[in-house]
DNA sequence: GTCTATAACGAGATAGAC
DNA sequence: GTCTATCTCGTTATAGAC
């Protein structure tokens, strides 16, 4: 649907998939280009044929994830009420985490990713919009704290090794329950 | 109380304090010994006089934090009921996060720290005990997910830049409210 | 398009002067 | 105890053969 003529992860895609997995496990700073190349069974030079620098790889990985994010953020912002917008953002966020599990959270929390994002205001703005949706229109202290806890808590739960045995469907249901209880249960 | 003859962060303590701050900002892998030395206004060799390796610095930093953790985990385990134990663990965890703010969460979530902890079963066991306390005796799926979300969510909220303007007292109150709602509100 | 080879640099770590 | 100097290794990145 979104990738018409890319048969099976050729070229850049193969690199970003491998990079995402390694970044999630060891962090961006803890992952070398050699690691990525080894994981793909190629040499560093082969990776450098696809990307000019390590930062460019990180950006490509982040942008993949942010494409999904942009979609449901815009949907949520179109909702008529603040409550519906928060609900839609919550569902989108949980689905995003479930879809990638392990990977996304580690990226979001990685300080090196944060540093790189600072140079890209368009990507930063997207996270701000998500944050605003979770907090809602009445931004009291309780809601701000709740949004922060839920936002990072959901992300982290997806990659929690203690929950690795939980199925996607079960985890999705429980995460939505916790998110709704904290964000929508009180107001 | 715990440090009788160490006037003002001399020796190793100065290093661990600086290291904790830098680890929190850039991650362990993203922080070099040169960074730590520069931050202290000394040379790398001066740091190596206090610690034999970077891993030893990381361990010292983690052990400082874990000393507090051990205290309230043991208190919680002595509580008569599972509910009281969870409550005690929650309060202890929130207090720990507030006391250090910025710093602790970044350490806990750092993949390099996780890797180092794997070689130290005593420290690992402590986190397992904390986890067990948060989940409680009836470890249903809901509770397990809730404990995961709260555990990491609380940690992350402490270092959320969006909440940097919130006072320690206000944040503590709100974090306890969210934690209780999720962990104790339902069962 | 993927390789070898290597440059240029920074990392962790050590030795020894002072 | 802190310094300079140095070693070794791994890192990002480039050049050029195939």
mmCIF file of C-alpha atoms (C1' of nucleotides) in Angstrom:
data_model
loop_
_atom_site.group_PDB
_atom_site.id
_atom_site.type_symbol
_atom_site.label_atom_id
_atom_site.label_comp_id
_atom_site.label_asym_id
_atom_site.label_seq_id
_atom_site.Cartn_x
_atom_site.Cartn_y
_atom_site.Cartn_z
ATOM 1 C CA UNK A 1 0.000 0.000 0.000
ATOM 2 C CA UNK A 2 2.723 2.400 0.864
ATOM 3 C CA UNK A 3 5.644 0.623 -0.795
ATOM 4 C CA UNK A 4 4.757 -0.429 -4.328
ATOM 5 C CA UNK A 5 8.012 -1.384 -5.988
ATOM 6 C CA UNK A 6 10.149 -2.615 -3.111
ATOM 7 C CA UNK A 7 9.885 -6.394 -3.281
ATOM 8 C CA UNK A 8 11.429 -7.455 0.007
ATOM 9 C CA UNK A 9 13.352 -4.917 1.997
ATOM 10 C CA UNK A 10 15.982 -4.120 -0.549
ATOM 11 C CA UNK A 11 18.556 -1.404 -0.276
ATOM 12 C CA UNK A 12 17.955 1.214 2.353
ATOM 13 C CA UNK A 13 15.041 -0.632 3.910
ATOM 14 C CA UNK A 14 17.157 -3.627 4.833
ATOM 15 C CA UNK A 15 19.561 -1.298 6.615
ATOM 16 C CA UNK A 16 16.905 0.599 8.553
ATOM 17 C CA UNK A 17 15.223 -2.624 9.663
ATOM 18 C CA UNK A 18 18.480 -4.020 10.977
ATOM 19 C CA UNK A 19 19.442 -0.687 12.526
ATOM 20 C CA UNK A 20 16.135 -0.381 14.351
ATOM 21 C CA UNK A 21 16.582 -3.789 15.904
ATOM 22 C CA UNK A 22 20.121 -3.043 17.070
ATOM 23 C CA UNK A 23 19.318 0.477 18.265
ATOM 24 C CA UNK A 24 16.536 -1.000 20.378
ATOM 25 C CA UNK A 25 18.849 -3.555 21.949
ATOM 26 C CA UNK A 26 22.010 -1.548 22.570
ATOM 27 C CA UNK A 27 21.023 2.060 22.044
ATOM 28 C CA UNK A 28 22.126 4.295 19.195
ATOM 29 C CA UNK A 29 25.457 5.262 20.735
ATOM 30 C CA UNK A 30 26.060 1.633 21.582
ATOM 31 C CA UNK A 31 25.567 0.480 18.012
ATOM 32 C CA UNK A 32 28.369 0.891 15.489
ATOM 33 C CA UNK A 33 28.127 0.783 11.724
ATOM 34 C CA UNK A 34 30.185 -2.377 11.973
ATOM 35 C CA UNK A 35 27.438 -3.929 14.094
ATOM 36 C CA UNK A 36 24.825 -3.032 11.504
ATOM 37 C CA UNK A 37 26.949 -4.337 8.645
ATOM 38 C CA UNK A 38 27.686 -7.580 10.483
ATOM 39 C CA UNK A 39 24.008 -8.045 11.206
ATOM 40 C CA UNK A 40 23.265 -7.787 7.498
ATOM 41 C CA UNK A 41 26.210 -9.935 6.516
ATOM 42 C CA UNK A 42 27.802 -7.163 4.487
ATOM 43 C CA UNK A 43 30.659 -4.729 4.976
ATOM 44 C CA UNK A 44 30.578 -1.217 6.352
ATOM 45 C CA UNK A 45 31.216 0.167 2.892
ATOM 46 C CA UNK A 46 28.046 -1.479 1.644
ATOM 47 C CA UNK A 47 26.097 0.367 4.307
ATOM 48 C CA UNK A 48 27.807 3.608 3.378
ATOM 49 C CA UNK A 49 26.649 3.115 -0.153
ATOM 50 C CA UNK A 50 23.066 3.512 1.077
ATOM 51 C CA UNK A 51 23.599 6.184 3.730
ATOM 52 C CA UNK A 52 26.107 8.951 3.955
ATOM 53 C CA UNK A 53 26.412 8.923 7.732
ATOM 54 C CA UNK A 54 25.207 7.243 10.877
ATOM 55 C CA UNK A 55 22.963 10.201 11.642
ATOM 56 C CA UNK A 56 21.247 9.702 8.301
ATOM 57 C CA UNK A 57 20.442 6.124 9.281
ATOM 58 C CA UNK A 58 19.008 7.233 12.592
ATOM 59 C CA UNK A 59 16.872 9.824 10.827
ATOM 60 C CA UNK A 60 15.585 7.285 8.321
ATOM 61 C CA UNK A 61 14.638 4.906 11.118
ATOM 62 C CA UNK A 62 12.870 7.634 13.069
ATOM 63 C CA UNK A 63 11.041 8.920 10.021
ATOM 64 C CA UNK A 64 9.652 5.450 9.316
ATOM 65 C CA UNK A 65 8.110 5.371 12.758
ATOM 66 C CA UNK A 66 6.948 8.975 12.539
ATOM 67 C CA UNK A 67 5.034 8.328 9.328
ATOM 68 C CA UNK A 68 2.526 6.229 11.271
ATOM 69 C CA UNK A 69 2.531 8.749 14.077
ATOM 70 C CA UNK A 70 1.672 11.627 11.767
ATOM 71 C CA UNK A 71 -1.325 9.724 10.456
ATOM 72 C CA UNK A 72 -3.175 9.233 13.717
ATOM 73 C CA UNK A 73 -2.149 12.588 15.165
ATOM 74 C CA UNK A 74 -3.916 14.322 12.287
ATOM 75 C CA UNK A 75 -6.924 12.078 12.704
ATOM 76 C CA UNK A 76 -7.089 12.838 16.398
ATOM 77 C CA UNK A 77 -6.824 16.576 15.852
ATOM 78 C CA UNK A 78 -9.869 16.354 13.563
ATOM 79 C CA UNK A 79 -12.020 14.919 16.333
ATOM 80 C CA UNK A 80 -14.789 17.256 17.547
ATOM 81 C CA UNK A 81 -14.152 17.084 21.302
ATOM 82 C CA UNK A 82 -11.005 17.077 23.394
ATOM 83 C CA UNK A 83 -12.021 13.801 24.978
ATOM 84 C CA UNK A 84 -12.477 12.085 21.618
ATOM 85 C CA UNK A 85 -9.174 13.501 20.442
ATOM 86 C CA UNK A 86 -7.375 12.100 23.464
ATOM 87 C CA UNK A 87 -9.061 8.734 22.978
ATOM 88 C CA UNK A 88 -8.026 8.623 19.323
ATOM 89 C CA UNK A 89 -4.450 9.616 20.144
ATOM 90 C CA UNK A 90 -4.279 6.968 22.843
ATOM 91 C CA UNK A 91 -5.488 4.230 20.496
ATOM 92 C CA UNK A 92 -3.055 5.349 17.817
ATOM 93 C CA UNK A 93 -0.175 5.392 20.238
ATOM 94 C CA UNK A 94 -0.944 1.935 21.598
ATOM 95 C CA UNK A 95 -1.315 0.530 18.087
ATOM 96 C CA UNK A 96 1.996 2.071 17.113
ATOM 97 C CA UNK A 97 3.720 0.507 20.100
ATOM 98 C CA UNK A 98 2.139 -2.881 19.499
ATOM 99 C CA UNK A 99 3.029 -2.823 15.818
ATOM 100 C CA UNK A 100 6.685 -2.310 16.553
ATOM 101 C CA UNK A 101 6.893 -3.499 20.153
ATOM 102 C CA UNK A 102 10.546 -3.735 21.317
ATOM 103 C CA UNK A 103 11.710 -1.104 18.918
ATOM 104 C CA UNK A 104 9.867 2.193 19.134
ATOM 105 C CA UNK A 105 10.195 2.824 22.842
ATOM 106 C CA UNK A 106 13.934 2.411 22.876
ATOM 107 C CA UNK A 107 14.228 4.934 20.077
ATOM 108 C CA UNK A 108 12.007 7.522 21.735
ATOM 109 C CA UNK A 109 13.908 7.266 24.989
ATOM 110 C CA UNK A 110 17.368 7.272 23.437
ATOM 111 C CA UNK A 111 19.225 10.480 24.285
ATOM 112 C CA UNK A 112 21.133 10.378 21.017
ATOM 113 C CA UNK A 113 17.867 10.324 19.079
ATOM 114 C CA UNK A 114 16.674 13.286 21.088
ATOM 115 C CA UNK A 115 19.814 15.169 20.185
ATOM 116 C CA UNK A 116 19.339 14.465 16.487
ATOM 117 C CA UNK A 117 15.645 15.382 16.595
ATOM 118 C CA UNK A 118 16.547 18.810 17.912
ATOM 119 C CA UNK A 119 17.908 19.633 14.476
ATOM 120 C CA UNK A 120 14.632 18.655 12.833
ATOM 121 C CA UNK A 121 11.792 20.890 14.015
ATOM 122 C CA UNK A 122 9.200 19.155 11.837
ATOM 123 C CA UNK A 123 9.697 15.877 13.686
ATOM 124 C CA UNK A 124 9.857 17.610 17.035
ATOM 125 C CA UNK A 125 6.589 19.403 16.314
ATOM 126 C CA UNK A 126 4.882 16.065 15.759
ATOM 127 C CA UNK A 127 5.771 14.819 19.229
ATOM 128 C CA UNK A 128 4.562 18.102 20.673
ATOM 129 C CA UNK A 129 1.221 17.655 18.952
ATOM 130 C CA UNK A 130 0.910 14.120 20.313
ATOM 131 C CA UNK A 131 1.725 15.416 23.740
ATOM 132 C CA UNK A 132 -0.920 18.125 23.459
ATOM 133 C CA UNK A 133 -3.494 15.532 22.437
ATOM 134 C CA UNK A 134 -2.735 13.341 25.425
ATOM 135 C CA UNK A 135 -2.841 16.239 27.848
ATOM 136 C CA UNK A 136 -6.077 17.558 26.372
ATOM 137 C CA UNK A 137 -7.503 21.076 26.362
ATOM 138 C CA UNK A 138 -7.716 21.433 30.137
ATOM 139 C CA UNK A 139 -4.071 21.181 30.959
ATOM 140 C CA UNK A 140 -4.132 20.949 34.725
ATOM 141 C CA UNK A 141 -1.172 19.623 36.656
ATOM 142 C CA UNK A 142 -2.779 16.214 37.145
ATOM 143 C CA UNK A 143 -3.395 15.784 33.454
ATOM 144 C CA UNK A 144 0.103 16.861 32.512
ATOM 145 C CA UNK A 145 1.653 14.344 34.884
ATOM 146 C CA UNK A 146 -0.790 11.642 33.809
ATOM 147 C CA UNK A 147 0.011 12.224 30.161
ATOM 148 C CA UNK A 148 3.722 11.995 30.845
ATOM 149 C CA UNK A 149 3.399 8.762 32.805
ATOM 150 C CA UNK A 150 1.112 7.161 30.247
ATOM 151 C CA UNK A 151 3.116 8.311 27.246
ATOM 152 C CA UNK A 152 6.382 6.820 28.409
ATOM 153 C CA UNK A 153 4.822 3.980 30.368
ATOM 154 C CA UNK A 154 2.986 2.616 27.341
ATOM 155 C CA UNK A 155 6.112 2.882 25.272
ATOM 156 C CA UNK A 156 8.240 1.081 27.802
ATOM 157 C CA UNK A 157 5.688 -1.674 28.463
ATOM 158 C CA UNK A 158 5.941 -2.666 24.813
ATOM 159 C CA UNK A 159 9.584 -3.561 25.242
ATOM 160 C CA UNK A 160 9.455 -4.870 28.785
ATOM 161 C CA UNK A 161 11.069 -8.321 28.784
ATOM 162 C CA UNK A 162 8.740 -9.329 31.625
ATOM 163 C CA UNK A 163 5.832 -8.887 29.215
ATOM 164 C CA UNK A 164 7.466 -10.581 26.260
ATOM 165 C CA UNK A 165 5.207 -13.605 26.699
ATOM 166 C CA UNK A 166 2.030 -11.499 26.422
ATOM 167 C CA UNK A 167 0.370 -11.634 23.014
ATOM 168 C CA UNK A 168 -0.060 -8.483 20.960
ATOM 169 C CA UNK A 169 -3.834 -8.632 21.306
ATOM 170 C CA UNK A 170 -3.737 -9.066 25.085
ATOM 171 C CA UNK A 171 -1.149 -6.360 25.549
ATOM 172 C CA UNK A 172 -3.079 -3.961 23.348
ATOM 173 C CA UNK A 173 -6.240 -4.456 25.380
ATOM 174 C CA UNK A 174 -4.490 -3.978 28.715
ATOM 175 C CA UNK A 175 -2.535 -0.929 27.596
ATOM 176 C CA UNK A 176 -5.707 0.711 26.363
ATOM 177 C CA UNK A 177 -7.375 -0.069 29.692
ATOM 178 C CA UNK A 178 -4.549 1.488 31.689
ATOM 179 C CA UNK A 179 -4.354 4.492 29.380
ATOM 180 C CA UNK A 180 -8.071 5.147 29.510
ATOM 181 C CA UNK A 181 -8.167 4.754 33.276
ATOM 182 C CA UNK A 182 -5.418 7.317 33.765
ATOM 183 C CA UNK A 183 -6.266 9.798 31.010
ATOM 184 C CA UNK A 184 -10.035 9.540 30.649
ATOM 185 C CA UNK A 185 -11.187 7.990 33.890
ATOM 186 C CA UNK A 186 -10.918 11.149 35.937
ATOM 187 C CA UNK A 187 -10.736 14.156 33.648
ATOM 188 C CA UNK B 1 24.646 9.852 58.183
ATOM 189 C CA UNK B 2 26.019 7.442 55.660
ATOM 190 C CA UNK B 3 29.232 9.235 54.814
ATOM 191 C CA UNK B 4 31.113 10.210 57.977
ATOM 192 C CA UNK B 5 34.559 11.286 56.838
ATOM 193 C CA UNK B 6 33.967 12.580 53.342
ATOM 194 C CA UNK B 7 33.813 16.347 53.731
ATOM 195 C CA UNK B 8 32.492 17.444 50.365
ATOM 196 C CA UNK B 9 32.375 14.913 47.596
ATOM 197 C CA UNK B 10 36.055 14.184 47.469
ATOM 198 C CA UNK B 11 37.649 11.475 45.424
ATOM 199 C CA UNK B 12 35.339 8.866 44.003
ATOM 200 C CA UNK B 13 32.181 10.682 44.981
ATOM 201 C CA UNK B 14 32.995 13.696 42.840
ATOM 202 C CA UNK B 15 33.419 11.384 39.878
ATOM 203 C CA UNK B 16 30.197 9.467 40.395
ATOM 204 C CA UNK B 17 28.206 12.674 40.825
ATOM 205 C CA UNK B 18 29.552 14.093 37.586
ATOM 206 C CA UNK B 19 29.147 10.774 35.806
ATOM 207 C CA UNK B 20 25.522 10.423 36.868
ATOM 208 C CA UNK B 21 24.717 13.842 35.463
ATOM 209 C CA UNK B 22 26.391 13.114 32.135
ATOM 210 C CA UNK B 23 24.984 9.585 31.865
ATOM 211 C CA UNK B 24 21.517 11.016 32.363
ATOM 212 C CA UNK B 25 22.003 13.609 29.629
ATOM 213 C CA UNK B 26 23.806 11.620 26.954
ATOM 214 C CA UNK B 27 23.508 8.005 28.009
ATOM 215 C CA UNK B 28 26.336 5.786 29.220
ATOM 216 C CA UNK B 29 27.580 4.847 25.754
ATOM 217 C CA UNK B 30 27.368 8.494 24.736
ATOM 218 C CA UNK B 31 29.568 9.635 27.602
ATOM 219 C CA UNK B 32 33.319 9.256 27.370
ATOM 220 C CA UNK B 33 35.845 9.323 30.173
ATOM 221 C CA UNK B 34 37.103 12.499 28.578
ATOM 222 C CA UNK B 35 33.649 14.032 29.037
ATOM 223 C CA UNK B 36 33.672 13.119 32.721
ATOM 224 C CA UNK B 37 37.194 14.430 33.218
ATOM 225 C CA UNK B 38 36.393 17.687 31.410
ATOM 226 C CA UNK B 39 33.284 18.142 33.520
ATOM 227 C CA UNK B 40 35.416 17.881 36.654
ATOM 228 C CA UNK B 41 38.177 20.036 35.243
ATOM 229 C CA UNK B 42 40.754 17.270 35.522
ATOM 230 C CA UNK B 43 42.431 14.833 33.164
ATOM 231 C CA UNK B 44 41.413 11.314 32.243
ATOM 232 C CA UNK B 45 44.310 9.933 34.240
ATOM 233 C CA UNK B 46 42.972 11.596 37.368
ATOM 234 C CA UNK B 47 39.695 9.754 36.894
ATOM 235 C CA UNK B 48 41.545 6.502 36.334
ATOM 236 C CA UNK B 49 43.234 6.972 39.648
ATOM 237 C CA UNK B 50 39.844 6.572 41.317
ATOM 238 C CA UNK B 51 38.354 3.922 39.037
ATOM 239 C CA UNK B 52 39.994 1.160 37.099
ATOM 240 C CA UNK B 53 37.507 1.191 34.226
ATOM 241 C CA UNK B 54 34.427 2.864 32.882
ATOM 242 C CA UNK B 55 32.317 -0.091 33.912
ATOM 243 C CA UNK B 56 33.484 0.389 37.477
ATOM 244 C CA UNK B 57 32.204 3.970 37.373
ATOM 245 C CA UNK B 58 28.837 2.841 36.060
ATOM 246 C CA UNK B 59 28.602 0.241 38.799
ATOM 247 C CA UNK B 60 29.455 2.778 41.492
ATOM 248 C CA UNK B 61 26.780 5.137 40.195
ATOM 249 C CA UNK B 62 24.173 2.389 40.073
ATOM 250 C CA UNK B 63 25.066 1.100 43.514
ATOM 251 C CA UNK B 64 24.548 4.551 44.998
ATOM 252 C CA UNK B 65 21.018 4.572 43.672
ATOM 253 C CA UNK B 66 20.400 0.961 44.639
ATOM 254 C CA UNK B 67 21.326 1.598 48.243
ATOM 255 C CA UNK B 68 18.138 3.636 48.665
ATOM 256 C CA UNK B 69 16.201 1.084 46.669
ATOM 257 C CA UNK B 70 17.290 -1.782 48.887
ATOM 258 C CA UNK B 71 16.071 0.098 51.934
ATOM 259 C CA UNK B 72 12.462 0.506 50.956
ATOM 260 C CA UNK B 73 12.213 -2.846 49.186
ATOM 261 C CA UNK B 74 13.054 -4.574 52.468
ATOM 262 C CA UNK B 75 10.577 -2.393 54.325
ATOM 263 C CA UNK B 76 7.870 -3.190 51.791
ATOM 264 C CA UNK B 77 8.515 -6.907 51.989
ATOM 265 C CA UNK B 78 7.994 -6.726 55.742
ATOM 266 C CA UNK B 79 4.470 -5.351 55.340
ATOM 267 C CA UNK B 80 1.719 -7.745 56.431
ATOM 268 C CA UNK B 81 -0.484 -7.591 53.332
ATOM 269 C CA UNK B 82 0.234 -7.551 49.636
ATOM 270 C CA UNK B 83 -1.656 -4.317 49.257
ATOM 271 C CA UNK B 84 0.372 -2.583 51.954
ATOM 272 C CA UNK B 85 3.569 -3.924 50.419
ATOM 273 C CA UNK B 86 2.663 -2.499 47.022
ATOM 274 C CA UNK B 87 1.759 0.832 48.601
ATOM 275 C CA UNK B 88 5.079 0.980 50.454
ATOM 276 C CA UNK B 89 7.029 0.066 47.315
ATOM 277 C CA UNK B 90 5.181 2.696 45.314
ATOM 278 C CA UNK B 91 5.938 5.426 47.832
ATOM 279 C CA UNK B 92 9.556 4.376 48.002
ATOM 280 C CA UNK B 93 9.872 4.367 44.243
ATOM 281 C CA UNK B 94 8.307 7.795 43.867
ATOM 282 C CA UNK B 95 10.504 9.218 46.601
ATOM 283 C CA UNK B 96 13.563 7.752 44.942
ATOM 284 C CA UNK B 97 12.624 9.320 41.625
ATOM 285 C CA UNK B 98 11.871 12.694 43.192
ATOM 286 C CA UNK B 99 15.104 12.672 45.148
ATOM 287 C CA UNK B 100 17.166 12.225 42.034
ATOM 288 C CA UNK B 101 14.771 13.380 39.347
ATOM 289 C CA UNK B 102 16.531 13.660 35.935
ATOM 290 C CA UNK B 103 19.093 11.074 36.832
ATOM 291 C CA UNK B 104 17.696 7.749 37.981
ATOM 292 C CA UNK B 105 15.296 7.110 35.135
ATOM 293 C CA UNK B 106 17.908 7.592 32.459
ATOM 294 C CA UNK B 107 20.136 5.084 34.216
ATOM 295 C CA UNK B 108 17.431 2.460 34.615
ATOM 296 C CA UNK B 109 16.436 2.714 30.984
ATOM 297 C CA UNK B 110 19.974 2.756 29.618
ATOM 298 C CA UNK B 111 20.700 -0.454 27.673
ATOM 299 C CA UNK B 112 24.374 -0.313 28.612
ATOM 300 C CA UNK B 113 23.457 -0.278 32.294
ATOM 301 C CA UNK B 114 21.220 -3.266 31.703
ATOM 302 C CA UNK B 115 24.085 -5.108 30.102
ATOM 303 C CA UNK B 116 26.388 -4.390 33.027
ATOM 304 C CA UNK B 117 23.739 -5.366 35.578
ATOM 305 C CA UNK B 118 23.469 -8.783 33.994
ATOM 306 C CA UNK B 119 26.890 -9.581 35.422
ATOM 307 C CA UNK B 120 25.756 -8.636 38.910
ATOM 308 C CA UNK B 121 22.972 -10.916 40.098
ATOM 309 C CA UNK B 122 22.673 -9.195 43.468
ATOM 310 C CA UNK B 123 21.662 -5.924 41.843
ATOM 311 C CA UNK B 124 19.418 -7.677 39.344
ATOM 312 C CA UNK B 125 17.656 -9.516 42.156
ATOM 313 C CA UNK B 126 16.792 -6.200 43.767
ATOM 314 C CA UNK B 127 14.954 -4.964 40.700
ATOM 315 C CA UNK B 128 13.133 -8.288 40.514
ATOM 316 C CA UNK B 129 12.000 -7.877 44.113
ATOM 317 C CA UNK B 130 10.764 -4.365 43.374
ATOM 318 C CA UNK B 131 8.908 -5.672 40.374
ATOM 319 C CA UNK B 132 7.292 -8.424 42.420
ATOM 320 C CA UNK B 133 6.155 -5.868 44.989
ATOM 321 C CA UNK B 134 4.535 -3.682 42.357
ATOM 322 C CA UNK B 135 2.777 -6.609 40.719
ATOM 323 C CA UNK B 136 1.581 -7.976 44.039
ATOM 324 C CA UNK B 137 0.657 -11.532 45.040
ATOM 325 C CA UNK B 138 -2.173 -11.931 42.529
ATOM 326 C CA UNK B 139 -0.180 -11.592 39.361
ATOM 327 C CA UNK B 140 -2.918 -11.404 36.732
ATOM 328 C CA UNK B 141 -2.252 -10.027 33.304
ATOM 329 C CA UNK B 142 -3.784 -6.664 34.135
ATOM 330 C CA UNK B 143 -1.592 -6.230 37.174
ATOM 331 C CA UNK B 144 1.538 -7.214 35.335
ATOM 332 C CA UNK B 145 0.904 -4.674 32.595
ATOM 333 C CA UNK B 146 -0.104 -2.016 35.096
ATOM 334 C CA UNK B 147 3.072 -2.562 37.093
ATOM 335 C CA UNK B 148 5.197 -2.259 33.984
ATOM 336 C CA UNK B 149 3.517 0.955 32.857
ATOM 337 C CA UNK B 150 3.709 2.531 36.296
ATOM 338 C CA UNK B 151 7.259 1.430 36.961
ATOM 339 C CA UNK B 152 8.714 2.963 33.850
ATOM 340 C CA UNK B 153 6.160 5.771 33.599
ATOM 341 C CA UNK B 154 7.014 7.126 37.029
ATOM 342 C CA UNK B 155 10.682 6.919 36.271
ATOM 343 C CA UNK B 156 10.351 8.754 33.006
ATOM 344 C CA UNK B 157 8.048 11.451 34.354
ATOM 345 C CA UNK B 158 10.772 12.477 36.760
ATOM 346 C CA UNK B 159 13.035 13.412 33.898
ATOM 347 C CA UNK B 160 10.386 14.704 31.486
ATOM 348 C CA UNK B 161 11.448 18.180 30.360
ATOM 349 C CA UNK B 162 7.791 19.130 30.028
ATOM 350 C CA UNK B 163 7.460 18.663 33.782
ATOM 351 C CA UNK B 164 10.680 20.416 34.699
ATOM 352 C CA UNK B 165 8.716 23.392 36.022
ATOM 353 C CA UNK B 166 6.713 21.243 38.459
ATOM 354 C CA UNK B 167 7.969 21.372 42.039
ATOM 355 C CA UNK B 168 9.186 18.232 43.763
ATOM 356 C CA UNK B 169 6.279 18.297 46.190
ATOM 357 C CA UNK B 170 3.638 18.706 43.476
ATOM 358 C CA UNK B 171 5.179 16.043 41.295
ATOM 359 C CA UNK B 172 5.447 13.641 44.192
ATOM 360 C CA UNK B 173 1.770 14.055 45.025
ATOM 361 C CA UNK B 174 0.627 13.573 41.438
ATOM 362 C CA UNK B 175 2.857 10.587 40.793
ATOM 363 C CA UNK B 176 1.531 8.885 43.903
ATOM 364 C CA UNK B 177 -2.011 9.598 42.755
ATOM 365 C CA UNK B 178 -1.424 8.071 39.332
ATOM 366 C CA UNK B 179 0.424 5.109 40.794
ATOM 367 C CA UNK B 180 -2.284 4.380 43.334
ATOM 368 C CA UNK B 181 -5.020 4.727 40.750
ATOM 369 C CA UNK B 182 -3.398 2.209 38.450
ATOM 370 C CA UNK B 183 -1.987 -0.257 40.959
ATOM 371 C CA UNK B 184 -4.375 -0.082 43.900
ATOM 372 C CA UNK B 185 -7.512 1.406 42.422
ATOM 373 C CA UNK B 186 -8.738 -1.764 40.818
ATOM 374 C CA UNK B 187 -7.106 -4.801 42.341
ATOM 375 C "C1'" DG C 1 26.745 -2.722 -6.023
ATOM 376 C "C1'" DT C 2 30.028 -4.710 -3.030
ATOM 377 C "C1'" DC C 3 34.620 -5.260 -1.843
ATOM 378 C "C1'" DT C 4 39.667 -4.020 0.386
ATOM 379 C "C1'" DA C 5 42.388 -0.659 2.237
ATOM 380 C "C1'" DT C 6 43.214 3.143 4.746
ATOM 381 C "C1'" DA C 7 42.786 7.729 6.541
ATOM 382 C "C1'" DA C 8 41.641 10.531 10.570
ATOM 383 C "C1'" DC C 9 40.078 10.596 14.840
ATOM 384 C "C1'" DG C 10 38.481 9.438 19.571
ATOM 385 C "C1'" DA C 11 37.865 5.802 22.744
ATOM 386 C "C1'" DG C 12 39.533 3.144 26.932
ATOM 387 C "C1'" DA C 13 43.474 2.175 29.349
ATOM 388 C "C1'" DT C 14 48.570 2.190 31.128
ATOM 389 C "C1'" DA C 15 53.319 3.914 32.479
ATOM 390 C "C1'" DG C 16 55.906 6.785 34.668
ATOM 391 C "C1'" DA C 17 57.416 11.728 35.772
ATOM 392 C "C1'" DC C 18 56.564 15.086 39.322
ATOM 393 C "C1'" DG D 1 47.240 12.622 43.751
ATOM 394 C "C1'" DT D 2 47.552 14.688 39.407
ATOM 395 C "C1'" DC D 3 50.034 15.318 35.419
ATOM 396 C "C1'" DT D 4 52.060 14.221 30.291
ATOM 397 C "C1'" DA D 5 52.767 10.940 27.068
ATOM 398 C "C1'" DT D 6 51.668 6.992 24.820
ATOM 399 C "C1'" DC D 7 49.603 2.465 23.428
ATOM 400 C "C1'" DT D 8 46.062 -0.065 21.320
ATOM 401 C "C1'" DC D 9 41.855 -0.560 19.597
ATOM 402 C "C1'" DG D 10 37.415 0.720 17.576
ATOM 403 C "C1'" DT D 11 34.995 4.304 15.439
ATOM 404 C "C1'" DT D 12 33.208 7.091 11.426
ATOM 405 C "C1'" DA D 13 34.161 7.985 6.914
ATOM 406 C "C1'" DT D 14 36.553 8.005 2.202
ATOM 407 C "C1'" DA D 15 39.044 6.245 -2.002
ATOM 408 C "C1'" DG D 16 39.433 3.279 -5.319
ATOM 409 C "C1'" DA D 17 39.716 -1.749 -7.137
ATOM 410 C "C1'" DC D 18 36.660 -5.216 -9.012
#
